[in-house]
């Protein structure tokens, strides 16, 4: 499964939003990868270093790809994080 989402948090995928994104990705039985929407390279969504290393900022589009039993639920949860202005506490 694949989706494209826009990063809404002001900090982009850095600091708290990235931490919540990675923690959430690790909760699902799925191989989840993430990358910029306009590039082919994808990184593991379960890796804080990989996710923050993308340097994705506010209002940038990302591509999420998930495979596995929980793929759809994982994409729903991760898309929710990306579309929330500030990371949920």
mmCIF file of N, CA and C in Angstrom:
data_model
loop_
_atom_site.group_PDB
_atom_site.id
_atom_site.type_symbol
_atom_site.label_atom_id
_atom_site.label_comp_id
_atom_site.label_asym_id
_atom_site.label_seq_id
_atom_site.Cartn_x
_atom_site.Cartn_y
_atom_site.Cartn_z
ATOM 1 N N UNK A 1 0.843 -1.176 0.000
ATOM 2 C CA UNK A 1 0.000 0.000 0.000
ATOM 3 C C UNK A 1 0.886 1.237 0.000
ATOM 4 N N UNK A 2 0.366 2.267 -0.575
ATOM 5 C CA UNK A 2 1.145 3.509 -0.668
ATOM 6 C C UNK A 2 0.231 4.721 -0.540
ATOM 7 N N UNK A 3 0.749 5.753 0.121
ATOM 8 C CA UNK A 3 0.018 7.020 0.251
ATOM 9 C C UNK A 3 0.995 8.178 0.176
ATOM 10 N N UNK A 4 0.463 9.312 -0.225
ATOM 11 C CA UNK A 4 1.224 10.555 -0.191
ATOM 12 C C UNK A 4 0.525 11.468 0.811
ATOM 13 N N UNK A 5 1.328 12.114 1.659
ATOM 14 C CA UNK A 5 0.770 12.999 2.684
ATOM 15 C C UNK A 5 1.611 14.262 2.779
ATOM 16 N N UNK A 6 0.980 15.332 3.234
ATOM 17 C CA UNK A 6 1.682 16.595 3.455
ATOM 18 C C UNK A 6 2.009 16.724 4.932
ATOM 19 N N UNK A 7 3.231 17.114 5.235
ATOM 20 C CA UNK A 7 3.686 17.265 6.614
ATOM 21 C C UNK A 7 3.189 18.606 7.154
ATOM 22 N N UNK A 8 2.310 18.560 8.145
ATOM 23 C CA UNK A 8 1.688 19.754 8.698
ATOM 24 C C UNK A 8 2.450 20.353 9.891
ATOM 25 N N UNK A 9 3.044 19.524 10.800
ATOM 26 C CA UNK A 9 3.718 20.121 11.959
ATOM 27 C C UNK A 9 4.755 21.177 11.552
ATOM 28 N N UNK A 10 4.776 22.280 12.289
ATOM 29 C CA UNK A 10 5.695 23.391 11.986
ATOM 30 C C UNK A 10 7.158 22.951 11.962
ATOM 31 N N UNK A 11 7.522 21.976 12.810
ATOM 32 C CA UNK A 11 8.905 21.497 12.870
ATOM 33 C C UNK A 11 9.203 20.461 11.793
ATOM 34 N N UNK A 12 8.227 20.137 10.973
ATOM 35 C CA UNK A 12 8.417 19.092 9.975
ATOM 36 C C UNK A 12 8.606 17.757 10.684
ATOM 37 N N UNK A 13 9.399 16.886 10.095
ATOM 38 C CA UNK A 13 9.671 15.592 10.730
ATOM 39 C C UNK A 13 10.969 15.676 11.524
ATOM 40 N N UNK A 14 10.962 16.532 12.515
ATOM 41 C CA UNK A 14 12.088 16.713 13.425
ATOM 42 C C UNK A 14 11.535 16.725 14.836
ATOM 43 N N UNK A 15 12.372 16.498 15.796
ATOM 44 C CA UNK A 15 12.011 16.596 17.208
ATOM 45 C C UNK A 15 10.792 15.749 17.558
ATOM 46 N N UNK A 16 9.831 16.365 18.235
ATOM 47 C CA UNK A 16 8.676 15.624 18.758
ATOM 48 C C UNK A 16 7.844 14.942 17.667
ATOM 49 N N UNK A 17 7.492 15.611 16.563
ATOM 50 C CA UNK A 17 6.713 14.904 15.531
ATOM 51 C C UNK A 17 7.432 13.665 14.990
ATOM 52 N N UNK A 18 8.731 13.756 14.800
ATOM 53 C CA UNK A 18 9.485 12.599 14.292
ATOM 54 C C UNK A 18 9.496 11.476 15.317
ATOM 55 N N UNK A 19 9.668 11.827 16.567
ATOM 56 C CA UNK A 19 9.680 10.827 17.635
ATOM 57 C C UNK A 19 8.346 10.087 17.691
ATOM 58 N N UNK A 20 7.262 10.828 17.639
ATOM 59 C CA UNK A 20 5.941 10.205 17.671
ATOM 60 C C UNK A 20 5.711 9.357 16.417
ATOM 61 N N UNK A 21 6.171 9.840 15.276
ATOM 62 C CA UNK A 21 6.040 9.116 14.016
ATOM 63 C C UNK A 21 6.747 7.756 14.111
ATOM 64 N N UNK A 22 7.990 7.764 14.583
ATOM 65 C CA UNK A 22 8.789 6.532 14.680
ATOM 66 C C UNK A 22 8.189 5.577 15.711
ATOM 67 N N UNK A 23 7.788 6.095 16.863
ATOM 68 C CA UNK A 23 7.167 5.247 17.889
ATOM 69 C C UNK A 23 5.913 4.572 17.339
ATOM 70 N N UNK A 24 5.114 5.322 16.613
ATOM 71 C CA UNK A 24 3.888 4.779 16.035
ATOM 72 C C UNK A 24 4.207 3.733 14.974
ATOM 73 N N UNK A 25 5.177 3.996 14.132
ATOM 74 C CA UNK A 25 5.563 3.034 13.090
ATOM 75 C C UNK A 25 5.982 1.701 13.703
ATOM 76 N N UNK A 26 6.624 1.759 14.859
ATOM 77 C CA UNK A 26 7.097 0.542 15.524
ATOM 78 C C UNK A 26 5.979 -0.260 16.191
ATOM 79 N N UNK A 27 4.783 0.298 16.289
ATOM 80 C CA UNK A 27 3.669 -0.391 16.933
ATOM 81 C C UNK A 27 2.955 -1.370 16.001
ATOM 82 N N UNK A 28 3.242 -1.321 14.723
ATOM 83 C CA UNK A 28 2.490 -2.110 13.749
ATOM 84 C C UNK A 28 3.308 -3.266 13.176
ATOM 85 N N UNK A 29 2.576 -4.327 12.806
ATOM 86 C CA UNK A 29 3.184 -5.477 12.149
ATOM 87 C C UNK A 29 3.190 -5.197 10.644
ATOM 88 N N UNK A 30 4.125 -4.326 10.261
ATOM 89 C CA UNK A 30 4.233 -3.934 8.853
ATOM 90 C C UNK A 30 5.630 -3.367 8.604
ATOM 91 N N UNK A 31 6.095 -3.544 7.395
ATOM 92 C CA UNK A 31 7.348 -2.917 6.962
ATOM 93 C C UNK A 31 6.947 -1.582 6.351
ATOM 94 N N UNK A 32 7.330 -0.496 7.024
ATOM 95 C CA UNK A 32 6.901 0.842 6.604
ATOM 96 C C UNK A 32 8.121 1.643 6.196
ATOM 97 N N UNK A 33 8.022 2.272 5.041
ATOM 98 C CA UNK A 33 9.124 3.087 4.527
ATOM 99 C C UNK A 33 8.575 4.464 4.174
ATOM 100 N N UNK A 34 9.473 5.438 4.190
ATOM 101 C CA UNK A 34 9.094 6.829 4.017
ATOM 102 C C UNK A 34 10.114 7.530 3.140
ATOM 103 N N UNK A 35 9.650 8.469 2.341
ATOM 104 C CA UNK A 35 10.563 9.267 1.530
ATOM 105 C C UNK A 35 9.858 10.515 1.017
ATOM 106 N N UNK A 36 10.626 11.394 0.431
ATOM 107 C CA UNK A 36 10.029 12.587 -0.184
ATOM 108 C C UNK A 36 9.168 12.127 -1.364
ATOM 109 N N UNK A 37 8.057 12.806 -1.566
ATOM 110 C CA UNK A 37 7.107 12.401 -2.600
ATOM 111 C C UNK A 37 7.710 12.431 -3.996
ATOM 112 N N UNK A 38 8.684 13.315 -4.218
ATOM 113 C CA UNK A 38 9.258 13.469 -5.556
ATOM 114 C C UNK A 38 10.555 12.684 -5.754
ATOM 115 N N UNK A 39 10.881 11.791 -4.806
ATOM 116 C CA UNK A 39 12.102 10.994 -4.913
ATOM 117 C C UNK A 39 11.778 9.513 -4.754
ATOM 118 N N UNK A 40 12.638 8.665 -5.298
ATOM 119 C CA UNK A 40 12.426 7.228 -5.216
ATOM 120 C C UNK A 40 13.005 6.598 -3.953
ATOM 121 N N UNK A 41 13.977 7.249 -3.325
ATOM 122 C CA UNK A 41 14.631 6.685 -2.148
ATOM 123 C C UNK A 41 13.699 6.699 -0.947
ATOM 124 N N UNK A 42 13.576 5.542 -0.297
ATOM 125 C CA UNK A 42 12.753 5.410 0.894
ATOM 126 C C UNK A 42 13.622 4.932 2.052
ATOM 127 N N UNK A 43 13.291 5.382 3.263
ATOM 128 C CA UNK A 43 14.016 4.972 4.461
ATOM 129 C C UNK A 43 13.049 4.272 5.409
ATOM 130 N N UNK A 44 13.570 3.467 6.338
ATOM 131 C CA UNK A 44 12.696 2.791 7.305
ATOM 132 C C UNK A 44 12.003 3.801 8.223
ATOM 133 N N UNK A 45 10.686 3.709 8.310
ATOM 134 C CA UNK A 45 9.924 4.619 9.169
ATOM 135 C C UNK A 45 10.144 4.320 10.649
ATOM 136 N N UNK A 46 10.706 3.167 10.958
ATOM 137 C CA UNK A 46 10.943 2.784 12.343
ATOM 138 C C UNK A 46 12.292 3.273 12.866
ATOM 139 N N UNK A 47 13.021 4.028 12.067
ATOM 140 C CA UNK A 47 14.345 4.515 12.455
ATOM 141 C C UNK A 47 14.337 6.026 12.640
ATOM 142 N N UNK A 48 14.560 6.477 13.880
ATOM 143 C CA UNK A 48 14.575 7.917 14.162
ATOM 144 C C UNK A 48 15.659 8.611 13.343
ATOM 145 N N UNK A 49 16.826 8.021 13.263
ATOM 146 C CA UNK A 49 17.924 8.615 12.512
ATOM 147 C C UNK A 49 17.573 8.746 11.028
ATOM 148 N N UNK A 50 16.970 7.714 10.469
ATOM 149 C CA UNK A 50 16.600 7.745 9.051
ATOM 150 C C UNK A 50 15.515 8.786 8.781
ATOM 151 N N UNK A 51 14.504 8.835 9.647
ATOM 152 C CA UNK A 51 13.385 9.760 9.452
ATOM 153 C C UNK A 51 13.856 11.211 9.569
ATOM 154 N N UNK A 52 14.602 11.530 10.617
ATOM 155 C CA UNK A 52 15.073 12.907 10.766
ATOM 156 C C UNK A 52 16.111 13.253 9.707
ATOM 157 N N UNK A 53 16.850 12.257 9.246
ATOM 158 C CA UNK A 53 17.860 12.467 8.218
ATOM 159 C C UNK A 53 17.290 12.894 6.872
ATOM 160 N N UNK A 54 16.001 12.637 6.662
ATOM 161 C CA UNK A 54 15.365 13.076 5.412
ATOM 162 C C UNK A 54 15.272 14.599 5.350
ATOM 163 N N UNK A 55 15.212 15.238 6.509
ATOM 164 C CA UNK A 55 15.124 16.696 6.544
ATOM 165 C C UNK A 55 13.827 17.238 5.978
ATOM 166 N N UNK A 56 12.749 16.511 6.163
ATOM 167 C CA UNK A 56 11.454 16.925 5.627
ATOM 168 C C UNK A 56 10.882 18.040 6.497
ATOM 169 N N UNK A 57 10.490 19.126 5.859
ATOM 170 C CA UNK A 57 9.966 20.281 6.569
ATOM 171 C C UNK A 57 8.465 20.444 6.443
ATOM 172 N N UNK A 58 7.973 21.464 7.098
ATOM 173 C CA UNK A 58 6.559 21.833 7.080
ATOM 174 C C UNK A 58 6.078 22.050 5.636
ATOM 175 N N UNK A 59 4.921 21.523 5.320
ATOM 176 C CA UNK A 59 4.265 21.658 4.015
ATOM 177 C C UNK A 59 4.932 20.877 2.881
ATOM 178 N N UNK A 60 5.875 19.999 3.203
ATOM 179 C CA UNK A 60 6.461 19.134 2.170
ATOM 180 C C UNK A 60 5.644 17.853 2.074
ATOM 181 N N UNK A 61 5.631 17.262 0.896
ATOM 182 C CA UNK A 61 4.915 16.008 0.689
ATOM 183 C C UNK A 61 5.857 14.827 0.840
ATOM 184 N N UNK A 62 5.331 13.771 1.473
ATOM 185 C CA UNK A 62 6.101 12.541 1.648
ATOM 186 C C UNK A 62 5.293 11.371 1.114
ATOM 187 N N UNK A 63 6.017 10.324 0.792
ATOM 188 C CA UNK A 63 5.399 9.088 0.313
ATOM 189 C C UNK A 63 5.587 8.029 1.388
ATOM 190 N N UNK A 64 4.517 7.372 1.771
ATOM 191 C CA UNK A 64 4.536 6.301 2.754
ATOM 192 C C UNK A 64 4.200 4.998 2.038
ATOM 193 N N UNK A 65 5.018 3.988 2.266
ATOM 194 C CA UNK A 65 4.783 2.677 1.675
ATOM 195 C C UNK A 65 4.791 1.656 2.809
ATOM 196 N N UNK A 66 3.751 0.823 2.881
ATOM 197 C CA UNK A 66 3.665 -0.179 3.942
ATOM 198 C C UNK A 66 3.253 -1.519 3.366
ATOM 199 N N UNK A 67 3.879 -2.566 3.887
ATOM 200 C CA UNK A 67 3.543 -3.935 3.507
ATOM 201 C C UNK A 67 3.434 -4.753 4.787
ATOM 202 N N UNK A 68 2.439 -5.612 4.851
ATOM 203 C CA UNK A 68 2.278 -6.465 6.020
ATOM 204 C C UNK A 68 0.842 -6.459 6.512
ATOM 205 N N UNK A 69 0.597 -7.238 7.571
ATOM 206 C CA UNK A 69 -0.750 -7.412 8.103
ATOM 207 C C UNK A 69 -1.407 -6.101 8.528
ATOM 208 N N UNK A 70 -0.623 -5.199 9.115
ATOM 209 C CA UNK A 70 -1.166 -3.942 9.631
ATOM 210 C C UNK A 70 -0.933 -2.751 8.712
ATOM 211 N N UNK A 71 -0.648 -2.993 7.442
ATOM 212 C CA UNK A 71 -0.257 -1.911 6.533
ATOM 213 C C UNK A 71 -1.271 -0.770 6.491
ATOM 214 N N UNK A 72 -2.540 -1.076 6.304
ATOM 215 C CA UNK A 72 -3.537 -0.013 6.185
ATOM 216 C C UNK A 72 -3.682 0.762 7.499
ATOM 217 N N UNK A 73 -3.737 0.055 8.620
ATOM 218 C CA UNK A 73 -3.858 0.716 9.921
ATOM 219 C C UNK A 73 -2.627 1.575 10.206
ATOM 220 N N UNK A 74 -1.462 1.090 9.829
ATOM 221 C CA UNK A 74 -0.234 1.854 10.033
ATOM 222 C C UNK A 74 -0.256 3.139 9.216
ATOM 223 N N UNK A 75 -0.653 3.036 7.961
ATOM 224 C CA UNK A 75 -0.716 4.231 7.118
ATOM 225 C C UNK A 75 -1.734 5.232 7.659
ATOM 226 N N UNK A 76 -2.866 4.747 8.156
ATOM 227 C CA UNK A 76 -3.870 5.637 8.746
ATOM 228 C C UNK A 76 -3.285 6.398 9.933
ATOM 229 N N UNK A 77 -2.619 5.676 10.818
ATOM 230 C CA UNK A 77 -2.063 6.289 12.034
ATOM 231 C C UNK A 77 -0.938 7.267 11.704
ATOM 232 N N UNK A 78 -0.064 6.897 10.781
ATOM 233 C CA UNK A 78 1.056 7.768 10.428
ATOM 234 C C UNK A 78 0.577 9.005 9.670
ATOM 235 N N UNK A 79 -0.406 8.830 8.819
ATOM 236 C CA UNK A 79 -0.960 9.976 8.095
ATOM 237 C C UNK A 79 -1.613 10.949 9.085
ATOM 238 N N UNK A 80 -2.232 10.423 10.133
ATOM 239 C CA UNK A 80 -2.833 11.264 11.167
ATOM 240 C C UNK A 80 -1.764 12.117 11.856
ATOM 241 N N UNK A 81 -0.625 11.532 12.157
ATOM 242 C CA UNK A 81 0.472 12.282 12.789
ATOM 243 C C UNK A 81 0.972 13.374 11.852
ATOM 244 N N UNK A 82 1.138 13.036 10.591
ATOM 245 C CA UNK A 82 1.650 14.007 9.620
ATOM 246 C C UNK A 82 0.676 15.157 9.382
ATOM 247 N N UNK A 83 -0.607 14.913 9.558
ATOM 248 C CA UNK A 83 -1.601 15.940 9.268
ATOM 249 C C UNK A 83 -2.038 16.723 10.504
ATOM 250 N N UNK A 84 -1.438 16.438 11.650
ATOM 251 C CA UNK A 84 -1.780 17.131 12.887
ATOM 252 C C UNK A 84 -0.786 18.278 13.095
ATOM 253 N N UNK A 85 -1.288 19.508 13.279
ATOM 254 C CA UNK A 85 -0.388 20.673 13.392
ATOM 255 C C UNK A 85 0.693 20.530 14.445
ATOM 256 N N UNK A 86 0.384 19.973 15.598
ATOM 257 C CA UNK A 86 1.397 19.761 16.629
ATOM 258 C C UNK A 86 1.261 18.341 17.120
ATOM 259 N N UNK A 87 2.386 17.708 17.392
ATOM 260 C CA UNK A 87 2.352 16.320 17.843
ATOM 261 C C UNK A 87 1.485 16.188 19.077
ATOM 262 N N UNK A 88 0.717 15.113 19.123
ATOM 263 C CA UNK A 88 -0.140 14.859 20.280
ATOM 264 C C UNK A 88 0.716 14.455 21.465
ATOM 265 N N UNK A 89 0.320 14.877 22.628
ATOM 266 C CA UNK A 89 1.072 14.569 23.845
ATOM 267 C C UNK A 89 0.672 13.212 24.377
#
